[in-house]
JSON list of C-alpha atoms in Angstrom, two decimals:
[
{"chain": "D", "resi": 280, "resn": "UNK", "atom": "CA", "xyz": [-51.67, 7.02, -44.80]},
{"chain": "D", "resi": 281, "resn": "UNK", "atom": "CA", "xyz": [-54.10, 9.52, -43.24]},
{"chain": "D", "resi": 282, "resn": "UNK", "atom": "CA", "xyz": [-56.03, 11.83, -45.52]},
{"chain": "D", "resi": 283, "resn": "UNK", "atom": "CA", "xyz": [-55.08, 15.49, -45.54]},
{"chain": "D", "resi": 284, "resn": "UNK", "atom": "CA", "xyz": [-57.20, 17.56, -43.14]},
{"chain": "D", "resi": 285, "resn": "UNK", "atom": "CA", "xyz": [-59.73, 19.83, -44.84]},
{"chain": "D", "resi": 286, "resn": "UNK", "atom": "CA", "xyz": [-60.45, 23.07, -42.99]},
{"chain": "D", "resi": 287, "resn": "UNK", "atom": "CA", "xyz": [-64.06, 24.18, -43.26]},
{"chain": "D", "resi": 288, "resn": "UNK", "atom": "CA", "xyz": [-65.84, 27.44, -42.43]},
{"chain": "D", "resi": 289, "resn": "UNK", "atom": "CA", "xyz": [-69.60, 27.65, -41.86]},
{"chain": "D", "resi": 290, "resn": "UNK", "atom": "CA", "xyz": [-71.99, 30.57, -42.36]},
{"chain": "D", "resi": 291, "resn": "UNK", "atom": "CA", "xyz": [-75.40, 29.65, -40.95]},
{"chain": "D", "resi": 292, "resn": "UNK", "atom": "CA", "xyz": [-77.76, 31.83, -38.92]},
{"chain": "D", "resi": 293, "resn": "UNK", "atom": "CA", "xyz": [-79.57, 28.94, -37.19]},
{"chain": "D", "resi": 294, "resn": "UNK", "atom": "CA", "xyz": [-77.51, 28.26, -34.06]},
{"chain": "D", "resi": 295, "resn": "UNK", "atom": "CA", "xyz": [-78.58, 24.63, -33.70]},
{"chain": "D", "resi": 296, "resn": "UNK", "atom": "CA", "xyz": [-77.80, 23.80, -37.33]},
{"chain": "D", "resi": 297, "resn": "UNK", "atom": "CA", "xyz": [-74.48, 25.63, -37.06]},
{"chain": "D", "resi": 298, "resn": "UNK", "atom": "CA", "xyz": [-73.53, 23.67, -33.94]},
{"chain": "D", "resi": 299, "resn": "UNK", "atom": "CA", "xyz": [-74.63, 20.38, -35.52]},
{"chain": "D", "resi": 300, "resn": "UNK", "atom": "CA", "xyz": [-72.52, 21.03, -38.63]},
{"chain": "D", "resi": 301, "resn": "UNK", "atom": "CA", "xyz": [-69.55, 21.90, -36.42]},
{"chain": "D", "resi": 302, "resn": "UNK", "atom": "CA", "xyz": [-69.95, 18.64, -34.48]},
{"chain": "D", "resi": 303, "resn": "UNK", "atom": "CA", "xyz": [-70.21, 16.59, -37.68]},
{"chain": "D", "resi": 304, "resn": "UNK", "atom": "CA", "xyz": [-67.10, 18.17, -39.18]},
{"chain": "D", "resi": 305, "resn": "UNK", "atom": "CA", "xyz": [-64.94, 18.20, -36.03]},
{"chain": "D", "resi": 306, "resn": "UNK", "atom": "CA", "xyz": [-66.02, 14.66, -35.16]},
{"chain": "D", "resi": 307, "resn": "UNK", "atom": "CA", "xyz": [-64.86, 13.22, -38.48]},
{"chain": "D", "resi": 308, "resn": "UNK", "atom": "CA", "xyz": [-61.22, 12.27, -39.19]},
{"chain": "D", "resi": 309, "resn": "UNK", "atom": "CA", "xyz": [-59.70, 14.42, -41.92]},
{"chain": "D", "resi": 310, "resn": "UNK", "atom": "CA", "xyz": [-62.00, 17.39, -41.31]},
{"chain": "D", "resi": 311, "resn": "UNK", "atom": "CA", "xyz": [-61.84, 20.41, -39.01]},
{"chain": "D", "resi": 312, "resn": "UNK", "atom": "CA", "xyz": [-64.20, 23.34, -38.53]},
{"chain": "D", "resi": 313, "resn": "UNK", "atom": "CA", "xyz": [-61.96, 26.38, -38.74]},
{"chain": "D", "resi": 314, "resn": "UNK", "atom": "CA", "xyz": [-64.61, 29.05, -38.15]},
{"chain": "D", "resi": 315, "resn": "UNK", "atom": "CA", "xyz": [-68.37, 29.45, -37.89]},
{"chain": "D", "resi": 316, "resn": "UNK", "atom": "CA", "xyz": [-70.47, 32.58, -38.32]},
{"chain": "D", "resi": 317, "resn": "UNK", "atom": "CA", "xyz": [-74.12, 33.58, -38.15]},
{"chain": "D", "resi": 318, "resn": "UNK", "atom": "CA", "xyz": [-73.91, 36.22, -40.90]},
{"chain": "D", "resi": 319, "resn": "UNK", "atom": "CA", "xyz": [-71.82, 37.34, -43.87]},
{"chain": "D", "resi": 320, "resn": "UNK", "atom": "CA", "xyz": [-70.94, 40.66, -42.27]},
{"chain": "D", "resi": 321, "resn": "UNK", "atom": "CA", "xyz": [-68.76, 38.91, -39.70]},
{"chain": "D", "resi": 322, "resn": "UNK", "atom": "CA", "xyz": [-67.71, 36.07, -42.00]},
{"chain": "D", "resi": 323, "resn": "UNK", "atom": "CA", "xyz": [-66.32, 38.03, -44.97]},
{"chain": "D", "resi": 324, "resn": "UNK", "atom": "CA", "xyz": [-63.52, 39.97, -43.17]},
{"chain": "D", "resi": 325, "resn": "UNK", "atom": "CA", "xyz": [-62.60, 36.98, -40.99]},
{"chain": "D", "resi": 326, "resn": "UNK", "atom": "CA", "xyz": [-62.37, 34.62, -43.96]},
{"chain": "D", "resi": 327, "resn": "UNK", "atom": "CA", "xyz": [-60.26, 37.16, -45.83]},
{"chain": "D", "resi": 328, "resn": "UNK", "atom": "CA", "xyz": [-57.73, 37.10, -42.97]},
{"chain": "D", "resi": 329, "resn": "UNK", "atom": "CA", "xyz": [-57.87, 33.37, -42.32]},
{"chain": "D", "resi": 330, "resn": "UNK", "atom": "CA", "xyz": [-59.29, 31.50, -45.33]},
{"chain": "D", "resi": 331, "resn": "UNK", "atom": "CA", "xyz": [-60.60, 27.93, -45.07]},
{"chain": "D", "resi": 332, "resn": "UNK", "atom": "CA", "xyz": [-60.29, 25.26, -47.74]},
{"chain": "D", "resi": 333, "resn": "UNK", "atom": "CA", "xyz": [-64.05, 24.90, -48.10]},
{"chain": "D", "resi": 334, "resn": "UNK", "atom": "CA", "xyz": [-66.91, 27.21, -47.14]},
{"chain": "D", "resi": 335, "resn": "UNK", "atom": "CA", "xyz": [-70.44, 26.01, -46.33]},
{"chain": "D", "resi": 336, "resn": "UNK", "atom": "CA", "xyz": [-72.84, 28.89, -46.97]},
{"chain": "D", "resi": 337, "resn": "UNK", "atom": "CA", "xyz": [-76.54, 29.25, -46.24]},
{"chain": "D", "resi": 338, "resn": "UNK", "atom": "CA", "xyz": [-78.54, 31.51, -48.60]},
{"chain": "D", "resi": 339, "resn": "UNK", "atom": "CA", "xyz": [-81.21, 33.06, -46.37]},
{"chain": "D", "resi": 340, "resn": "UNK", "atom": "CA", "xyz": [-79.13, 35.10, -43.94]},
{"chain": "D", "resi": 341, "resn": "UNK", "atom": "CA", "xyz": [-79.78, 38.35, -42.07]},
{"chain": "D", "resi": 342, "resn": "UNK", "atom": "CA", "xyz": [-78.19, 41.31, -43.88]},
{"chain": "D", "resi": 343, "resn": "UNK", "atom": "CA", "xyz": [-75.99, 40.24, -46.78]},
{"chain": "D", "resi": 344, "resn": "UNK", "atom": "CA", "xyz": [-77.40, 37.13, -48.47]},
{"chain": "D", "resi": 345, "resn": "UNK", "atom": "CA", "xyz": [-75.35, 33.98, -48.84]},
{"chain": "D", "resi": 346, "resn": "UNK", "atom": "CA", "xyz": [-75.24, 34.42, -52.61]},
{"chain": "D", "resi": 347, "resn": "UNK", "atom": "CA", "xyz": [-73.85, 37.95, -52.32]},
{"chain": "D", "resi": 348, "resn": "UNK", "atom": "CA", "xyz": [-71.50, 36.74, -49.60]},
{"chain": "D", "resi": 349, "resn": "UNK", "atom": "CA", "xyz": [-70.06, 34.08, -51.92]},
{"chain": "D", "resi": 350, "resn": "UNK", "atom": "CA", "xyz": [-69.70, 36.66, -54.67]},
{"chain": "D", "resi": 351, "resn": "UNK", "atom": "CA", "xyz": [-67.70, 39.01, -52.41]},
{"chain": "D", "resi": 352, "resn": "UNK", "atom": "CA", "xyz": [-65.54, 36.22, -51.01]},
{"chain": "D", "resi": 353, "resn": "UNK", "atom": "CA", "xyz": [-64.75, 34.75, -54.44]},
{"chain": "D", "resi": 354, "resn": "UNK", "atom": "CA", "xyz": [-63.81, 38.17, -55.80]},
{"chain": "D", "resi": 355, "resn": "UNK", "atom": "CA", "xyz": [-61.01, 38.39, -53.24]},
{"chain": "D", "resi": 356, "resn": "UNK", "atom": "CA", "xyz": [-60.15, 34.71, -52.78]},
{"chain": "D", "resi": 357, "resn": "UNK", "atom": "CA", "xyz": [-61.03, 32.71, -55.85]},
{"chain": "D", "resi": 358, "resn": "UNK", "atom": "CA", "xyz": [-59.34, 29.55, -54.55]},
{"chain": "D", "resi": 359, "resn": "UNK", "atom": "CA", "xyz": [-61.89, 29.00, -51.76]},
{"chain": "D", "resi": 360, "resn": "UNK", "atom": "CA", "xyz": [-64.42, 26.34, -52.73]},
{"chain": "D", "resi": 361, "resn": "UNK", "atom": "CA", "xyz": [-67.94, 27.37, -51.70]},
{"chain": "D", "resi": 362, "resn": "UNK", "atom": "CA", "xyz": [-70.82, 24.94, -51.22]},
{"chain": "D", "resi": 363, "resn": "UNK", "atom": "CA", "xyz": [-74.30, 26.35, -50.79]},
{"chain": "D", "resi": 364, "resn": "UNK", "atom": "CA", "xyz": [-76.12, 24.44, -48.03]},
{"chain": "D", "resi": 365, "resn": "UNK", "atom": "CA", "xyz": [-79.72, 25.55, -48.07]},
{"chain": "D", "resi": 366, "resn": "UNK", "atom": "CA", "xyz": [-83.41, 24.65, -48.08]},
{"chain": "D", "resi": 367, "resn": "UNK", "atom": "CA", "xyz": [-83.89, 26.63, -51.30]},
{"chain": "D", "resi": 368, "resn": "UNK", "atom": "CA", "xyz": [-84.27, 24.53, -54.44]},
{"chain": "D", "resi": 369, "resn": "UNK", "atom": "CA", "xyz": [-85.74, 27.08, -56.85]},
{"chain": "D", "resi": 370, "resn": "UNK", "atom": "CA", "xyz": [-84.07, 27.66, -60.21]},
{"chain": "D", "resi": 371, "resn": "UNK", "atom": "CA", "xyz": [-83.19, 31.28, -59.50]},
{"chain": "D", "resi": 372, "resn": "UNK", "atom": "CA", "xyz": [-81.32, 30.46, -56.28]},
{"chain": "D", "resi": 373, "resn": "UNK", "atom": "CA", "xyz": [-79.41, 27.61, -57.93]},
{"chain": "D", "resi": 374, "resn": "UNK", "atom": "CA", "xyz": [-78.24, 29.59, -60.95]},
{"chain": "D", "resi": 375, "resn": "UNK", "atom": "CA", "xyz": [-77.54, 32.81, -59.05]},
{"chain": "D", "resi": 376, "resn": "UNK", "atom": "CA", "xyz": [-75.37, 30.79, -56.67]},
{"chain": "D", "resi": 377, "resn": "UNK", "atom": "CA", "xyz": [-73.44, 29.23, -59.53]},
{"chain": "D", "resi": 378, "resn": "UNK", "atom": "CA", "xyz": [-72.98, 32.62, -61.17]},
{"chain": "D", "resi": 379, "resn": "UNK", "atom": "CA", "xyz": [-71.75, 34.05, -57.87]},
{"chain": "D", "resi": 380, "resn": "UNK", "atom": "CA", "xyz": [-69.02, 31.42, -57.77]},
{"chain": "D", "resi": 381, "resn": "UNK", "atom": "CA", "xyz": [-70.43, 28.51, -55.77]},
{"chain": "D", "resi": 382, "resn": "UNK", "atom": "CA", "xyz": [-68.85, 25.20, -56.73]},
{"chain": "D", "resi": 383, "resn": "UNK", "atom": "CA", "xyz": [-71.43, 22.98, -55.06]},
{"chain": "D", "resi": 384, "resn": "UNK", "atom": "CA", "xyz": [-75.10, 23.13, -54.09]},
{"chain": "D", "resi": 385, "resn": "UNK", "atom": "CA", "xyz": [-76.62, 20.87, -51.44]},
{"chain": "D", "resi": 386, "resn": "UNK", "atom": "CA", "xyz": [-79.97, 20.80, -49.68]},
{"chain": "D", "resi": 387, "resn": "UNK", "atom": "CA", "xyz": [-79.96, 20.86, -45.89]},
{"chain": "D", "resi": 388, "resn": "UNK", "atom": "CA", "xyz": [-81.40, 17.38, -45.51]},
{"chain": "D", "resi": 389, "resn": "UNK", "atom": "CA", "xyz": [-78.21, 15.94, -47.03]},
{"chain": "D", "resi": 390, "resn": "UNK", "atom": "CA", "xyz": [-77.07, 13.07, -44.74]},
{"chain": "D", "resi": 391, "resn": "UNK", "atom": "CA", "xyz": [-73.84, 13.71, -42.75]},
{"chain": "D", "resi": 392, "resn": "UNK", "atom": "CA", "xyz": [-71.87, 11.07, -44.67]},
{"chain": "D", "resi": 393, "resn": "UNK", "atom": "CA", "xyz": [-72.91, 12.60, -48.02]},
{"chain": "D", "resi": 394, "resn": "UNK", "atom": "CA", "xyz": [-72.08, 16.09, -46.74]},
{"chain": "D", "resi": 395, "resn": "UNK", "atom": "CA", "xyz": [-68.57, 15.04, -45.73]},
{"chain": "D", "resi": 396, "resn": "UNK", "atom": "CA", "xyz": [-68.15, 13.27, -49.08]},
{"chain": "D", "resi": 397, "resn": "UNK", "atom": "CA", "xyz": [-69.21, 16.47, -50.86]},
{"chain": "D", "resi": 398, "resn": "UNK", "atom": "CA", "xyz": [-66.72, 18.56, -48.87]},
{"chain": "D", "resi": 399, "resn": "UNK", "atom": "CA", "xyz": [-63.85, 16.25, -49.79]},
{"chain": "D", "resi": 400, "resn": "UNK", "atom": "CA", "xyz": [-65.10, 16.03, -53.36]},
{"chain": "D", "resi": 401, "resn": "UNK", "atom": "CA", "xyz": [-65.10, 19.79, -53.86]},
{"chain": "D", "resi": 402, "resn": "UNK", "atom": "CA", "xyz": [-61.68, 19.98, -52.17]},
{"chain": "D", "resi": 403, "resn": "UNK", "atom": "CA", "xyz": [-60.39, 17.47, -54.74]},
{"chain": "D", "resi": 404, "resn": "UNK", "atom": "CA", "xyz": [-61.74, 19.46, -57.68]},
{"chain": "D", "resi": 405, "resn": "UNK", "atom": "CA", "xyz": [-65.29, 18.18, -57.97]},
{"chain": "D", "resi": 406, "resn": "UNK", "atom": "CA", "xyz": [-68.58, 20.08, -58.04]},
{"chain": "D", "resi": 407, "resn": "UNK", "atom": "CA", "xyz": [-71.09, 18.22, -55.85]},
{"chain": "D", "resi": 408, "resn": "UNK", "atom": "CA", "xyz": [-74.83, 18.70, -56.26]},
{"chain": "D", "resi": 409, "resn": "UNK", "atom": "CA", "xyz": [-77.82, 17.14, -54.55]},
{"chain": "D", "resi": 410, "resn": "UNK", "atom": "CA", "xyz": [-79.74, 14.92, -56.99]},
{"chain": "D", "resi": 411, "resn": "UNK", "atom": "CA", "xyz": [-82.75, 17.26, -56.95]},
{"chain": "D", "resi": 412, "resn": "UNK", "atom": "CA", "xyz": [-80.50, 20.20, -57.87]},
{"chain": "D", "resi": 413, "resn": "UNK", "atom": "CA", "xyz": [-78.79, 18.27, -60.67]},
{"chain": "D", "resi": 414, "resn": "UNK", "atom": "CA", "xyz": [-82.26, 17.50, -62.02]},
{"chain": "D", "resi": 415, "resn": "UNK", "atom": "CA", "xyz": [-83.11, 21.21, -62.12]},
{"chain": "D", "resi": 416, "resn": "UNK", "atom": "CA", "xyz": [-79.83, 22.07, -63.85]},
{"chain": "D", "resi": 417, "resn": "UNK", "atom": "CA", "xyz": [-80.34, 19.55, -66.62]},
{"chain": "D", "resi": 418, "resn": "UNK", "atom": "CA", "xyz": [-84.03, 20.47, -66.86]},
{"chain": "D", "resi": 419, "resn": "UNK", "atom": "CA", "xyz": [-83.03, 24.01, -67.75]},
{"chain": "D", "resi": 420, "resn": "UNK", "atom": "CA", "xyz": [-81.26, 22.75, -70.85]},
{"chain": "D", "resi": 421, "resn": "UNK", "atom": "CA", "xyz": [-83.72, 20.20, -72.21]},
{"chain": "D", "resi": 422, "resn": "UNK", "atom": "CA", "xyz": [-83.49, 21.43, -75.78]},
{"chain": "D", "resi": 423, "resn": "UNK", "atom": "CA", "xyz": [-80.21, 20.19, -77.32]},
{"chain": "D", "resi": 424, "resn": "UNK", "atom": "CA", "xyz": [-79.86, 23.26, -79.53]},
{"chain": "D", "resi": 425, "resn": "UNK", "atom": "CA", "xyz": [-79.90, 25.51, -76.47]},
{"chain": "D", "resi": 426, "resn": "UNK", "atom": "CA", "xyz": [-77.68, 23.40, -74.26]},
{"chain": "D", "resi": 427, "resn": "UNK", "atom": "CA", "xyz": [-74.05, 24.44, -73.72]},
{"chain": "D", "resi": 428, "resn": "UNK", "atom": "CA", "xyz": [-73.33, 20.93, -72.44]},
{"chain": "D", "resi": 429, "resn": "UNK", "atom": "CA", "xyz": [-71.74, 18.11, -74.41]},
{"chain": "D", "resi": 430, "resn": "UNK", "atom": "CA", "xyz": [-73.47, 14.76, -74.81]},
{"chain": "D", "resi": 431, "resn": "UNK", "atom": "CA", "xyz": [-71.15, 13.24, -72.21]},
{"chain": "D", "resi": 432, "resn": "UNK", "atom": "CA", "xyz": [-71.79, 16.06, -69.73]},
{"chain": "D", "resi": 433, "resn": "UNK", "atom": "CA", "xyz": [-75.54, 15.67, -70.18]},
{"chain": "D", "resi": 434, "resn": "UNK", "atom": "CA", "xyz": [-75.20, 11.92, -69.70]},
{"chain": "D", "resi": 435, "resn": "UNK", "atom": "CA", "xyz": [-73.30, 12.44, -66.45]},
{"chain": "D", "resi": 436, "resn": "UNK", "atom": "CA", "xyz": [-75.89, 14.91, -65.19]},
{"chain": "D", "resi": 437, "resn": "UNK", "atom": "CA", "xyz": [-78.66, 12.42, -65.95]},
{"chain": "D", "resi": 438, "resn": "UNK", "atom": "CA", "xyz": [-76.88, 9.81, -63.86]},
{"chain": "D", "resi": 439, "resn": "UNK", "atom": "CA", "xyz": [-76.45, 12.32, -61.04]},
{"chain": "D", "resi": 440, "resn": "UNK", "atom": "CA", "xyz": [-80.18, 12.97, -61.23]},
{"chain": "D", "resi": 441, "resn": "UNK", "atom": "CA", "xyz": [-80.72, 9.25, -60.75]},
{"chain": "D", "resi": 442, "resn": "UNK", "atom": "CA", "xyz": [-78.79, 9.51, -57.49]},
{"chain": "D", "resi": 443, "resn": "UNK", "atom": "CA", "xyz": [-75.62, 7.81, -58.72]},
{"chain": "D", "resi": 444, "resn": "UNK", "atom": "CA", "xyz": [-72.34, 8.72, -57.03]},
{"chain": "D", "resi": 445, "resn": "UNK", "atom": "CA", "xyz": [-69.11, 9.52, -58.86]},
{"chain": "D", "resi": 446, "resn": "UNK", "atom": "CA", "xyz": [-67.68, 6.00, -58.56]},
{"chain": "D", "resi": 447, "resn": "UNK", "atom": "CA", "xyz": [-70.83, 4.38, -59.95]},
{"chain": "D", "resi": 448, "resn": "UNK", "atom": "CA", "xyz": [-70.95, 6.89, -62.81]},
{"chain": "D", "resi": 449, "resn": "UNK", "atom": "CA", "xyz": [-67.31, 6.20, -63.61]},
{"chain": "D", "resi": 450, "resn": "UNK", "atom": "CA", "xyz": [-67.97, 2.45, -63.64]},
{"chain": "D", "resi": 451, "resn": "UNK", "atom": "CA", "xyz": [-71.06, 2.75, -65.84]},
{"chain": "D", "resi": 452, "resn": "UNK", "atom": "CA", "xyz": [-69.32, 5.00, -68.37]},
{"chain": "D", "resi": 453, "resn": "UNK", "atom": "CA", "xyz": [-65.97, 3.17, -68.20]},
{"chain": "D", "resi": 454, "resn": "UNK", "atom": "CA", "xyz": [-64.08, 6.33, -67.25]},
{"chain": "D", "resi": 455, "resn": "UNK", "atom": "CA", "xyz": [-62.10, 7.34, -64.17]},
{"chain": "D", "resi": 456, "resn": "UNK", "atom": "CA", "xyz": [-63.50, 9.20, -61.17]},
{"chain": "D", "resi": 457, "resn": "UNK", "atom": "CA", "xyz": [-61.16, 12.08, -61.97]},
{"chain": "D", "resi": 458, "resn": "UNK", "atom": "CA", "xyz": [-62.67, 12.29, -65.45]},
{"chain": "D", "resi": 459, "resn": "UNK", "atom": "CA", "xyz": [-66.17, 12.43, -63.95]},
{"chain": "D", "resi": 460, "resn": "UNK", "atom": "CA", "xyz": [-65.07, 15.26, -61.66]},
{"chain": "D", "resi": 461, "resn": "UNK", "atom": "CA", "xyz": [-63.52, 17.12, -64.58]},
{"chain": "D", "resi": 462, "resn": "UNK", "atom": "CA", "xyz": [-66.75, 16.85, -66.59]},
{"chain": "D", "resi": 463, "resn": "UNK", "atom": "CA", "xyz": [-68.82, 18.18, -63.69]},
{"chain": "D", "resi": 464, "resn": "UNK", "atom": "CA", "xyz": [-66.34, 21.01, -63.16]},
{"chain": "D", "resi": 465, "resn": "UNK", "atom": "CA", "xyz": [-66.78, 21.90, -66.85]},
{"chain": "D", "resi": 466, "resn": "UNK", "atom": "CA", "xyz": [-70.56, 21.84, -66.45]},
{"chain": "D", "resi": 467, "resn": "UNK", "atom": "CA", "xyz": [-70.33, 24.38, -63.65]},
{"chain": "D", "resi": 468, "resn": "UNK", "atom": "CA", "xyz": [-67.86, 26.50, -65.58]},
{"chain": "D", "resi": 469, "resn": "UNK", "atom": "CA", "xyz": [-70.15, 26.57, -68.60]},
{"chain": "D", "resi": 470, "resn": "UNK", "atom": "CA", "xyz": [-73.21, 27.48, -66.57]},
{"chain": "D", "resi": 471, "resn": "UNK", "atom": "CA", "xyz": [-71.33, 30.23, -64.81]},
{"chain": "D", "resi": 472, "resn": "UNK", "atom": "CA", "xyz": [-70.03, 31.70, -68.06]},
{"chain": "D", "resi": 473, "resn": "UNK", "atom": "CA", "xyz": [-73.30, 31.35, -69.97]},
{"chain": "D", "resi": 474, "resn": "UNK", "atom": "CA", "xyz": [-75.82, 32.10, -67.26]},
{"chain": "D", "resi": 475, "resn": "UNK", "atom": "CA", "xyz": [-75.42, 35.75, -66.37]},
{"chain": "D", "resi": 476, "resn": "UNK", "atom": "CA", "xyz": [-78.51, 37.81, -65.52]},
{"chain": "D", "resi": 477, "resn": "UNK", "atom": "CA", "xyz": [-80.78, 37.67, -68.61]},
{"chain": "D", "resi": 478, "resn": "UNK", "atom": "CA", "xyz": [-79.18, 34.45, -69.86]},
{"chain": "D", "resi": 479, "resn": "UNK", "atom": "CA", "xyz": [-80.07, 32.69, -66.62]},
{"chain": "D", "resi": 480, "resn": "UNK", "atom": "CA", "xyz": [-83.68, 33.86, -66.83]},
{"chain": "D", "resi": 481, "resn": "UNK", "atom": "CA", "xyz": [-83.86, 32.79, -70.46]},
{"chain": "D", "resi": 482, "resn": "UNK", "atom": "CA", "xyz": [-82.52, 29.32, -69.62]},
{"chain": "D", "resi": 483, "resn": "UNK", "atom": "CA", "xyz": [-85.04, 28.93, -66.82]}
]
């Protein structure tokens, strides 16, 4: 049985990267690029009228930033899953993106296969992160007394930092892949709830 097609929108100001992402998505069974934009000003109203399942969003964009774009889109359409796809790996960008409503955070050198896996993962309820980003997230909560994460959630993040995928994590911890996804979703929810403005700066 064929997998359900996931419709993806892209917001990326670099034309070559935008075209490459479109080719990767349209050239893969089970995926389709619904729309692509070079800025948030054109993306926001179009996405409101014709929402995708998953949105790939750059951060450094002309005009409205990708983080603000995600915030505005999520305010109107909370069911769209947004993945930040960016070269930025600094703590502030990561946590501001999560607070804005991003469900995933990937660096632009993510291989095509891993990118497609992340799109399907977020569509199925996961919260994909590049290993380097997961490392920063857990590094912000090194002191147990300050961490909002459970022991199991911290354990899962540590495995993500080691580059393990969901299936391997599930096998190592003797839990299901769905349980791993649920834990990571909770991690994101907790960071979003507990990391507003001053709280984010304090955590960093």
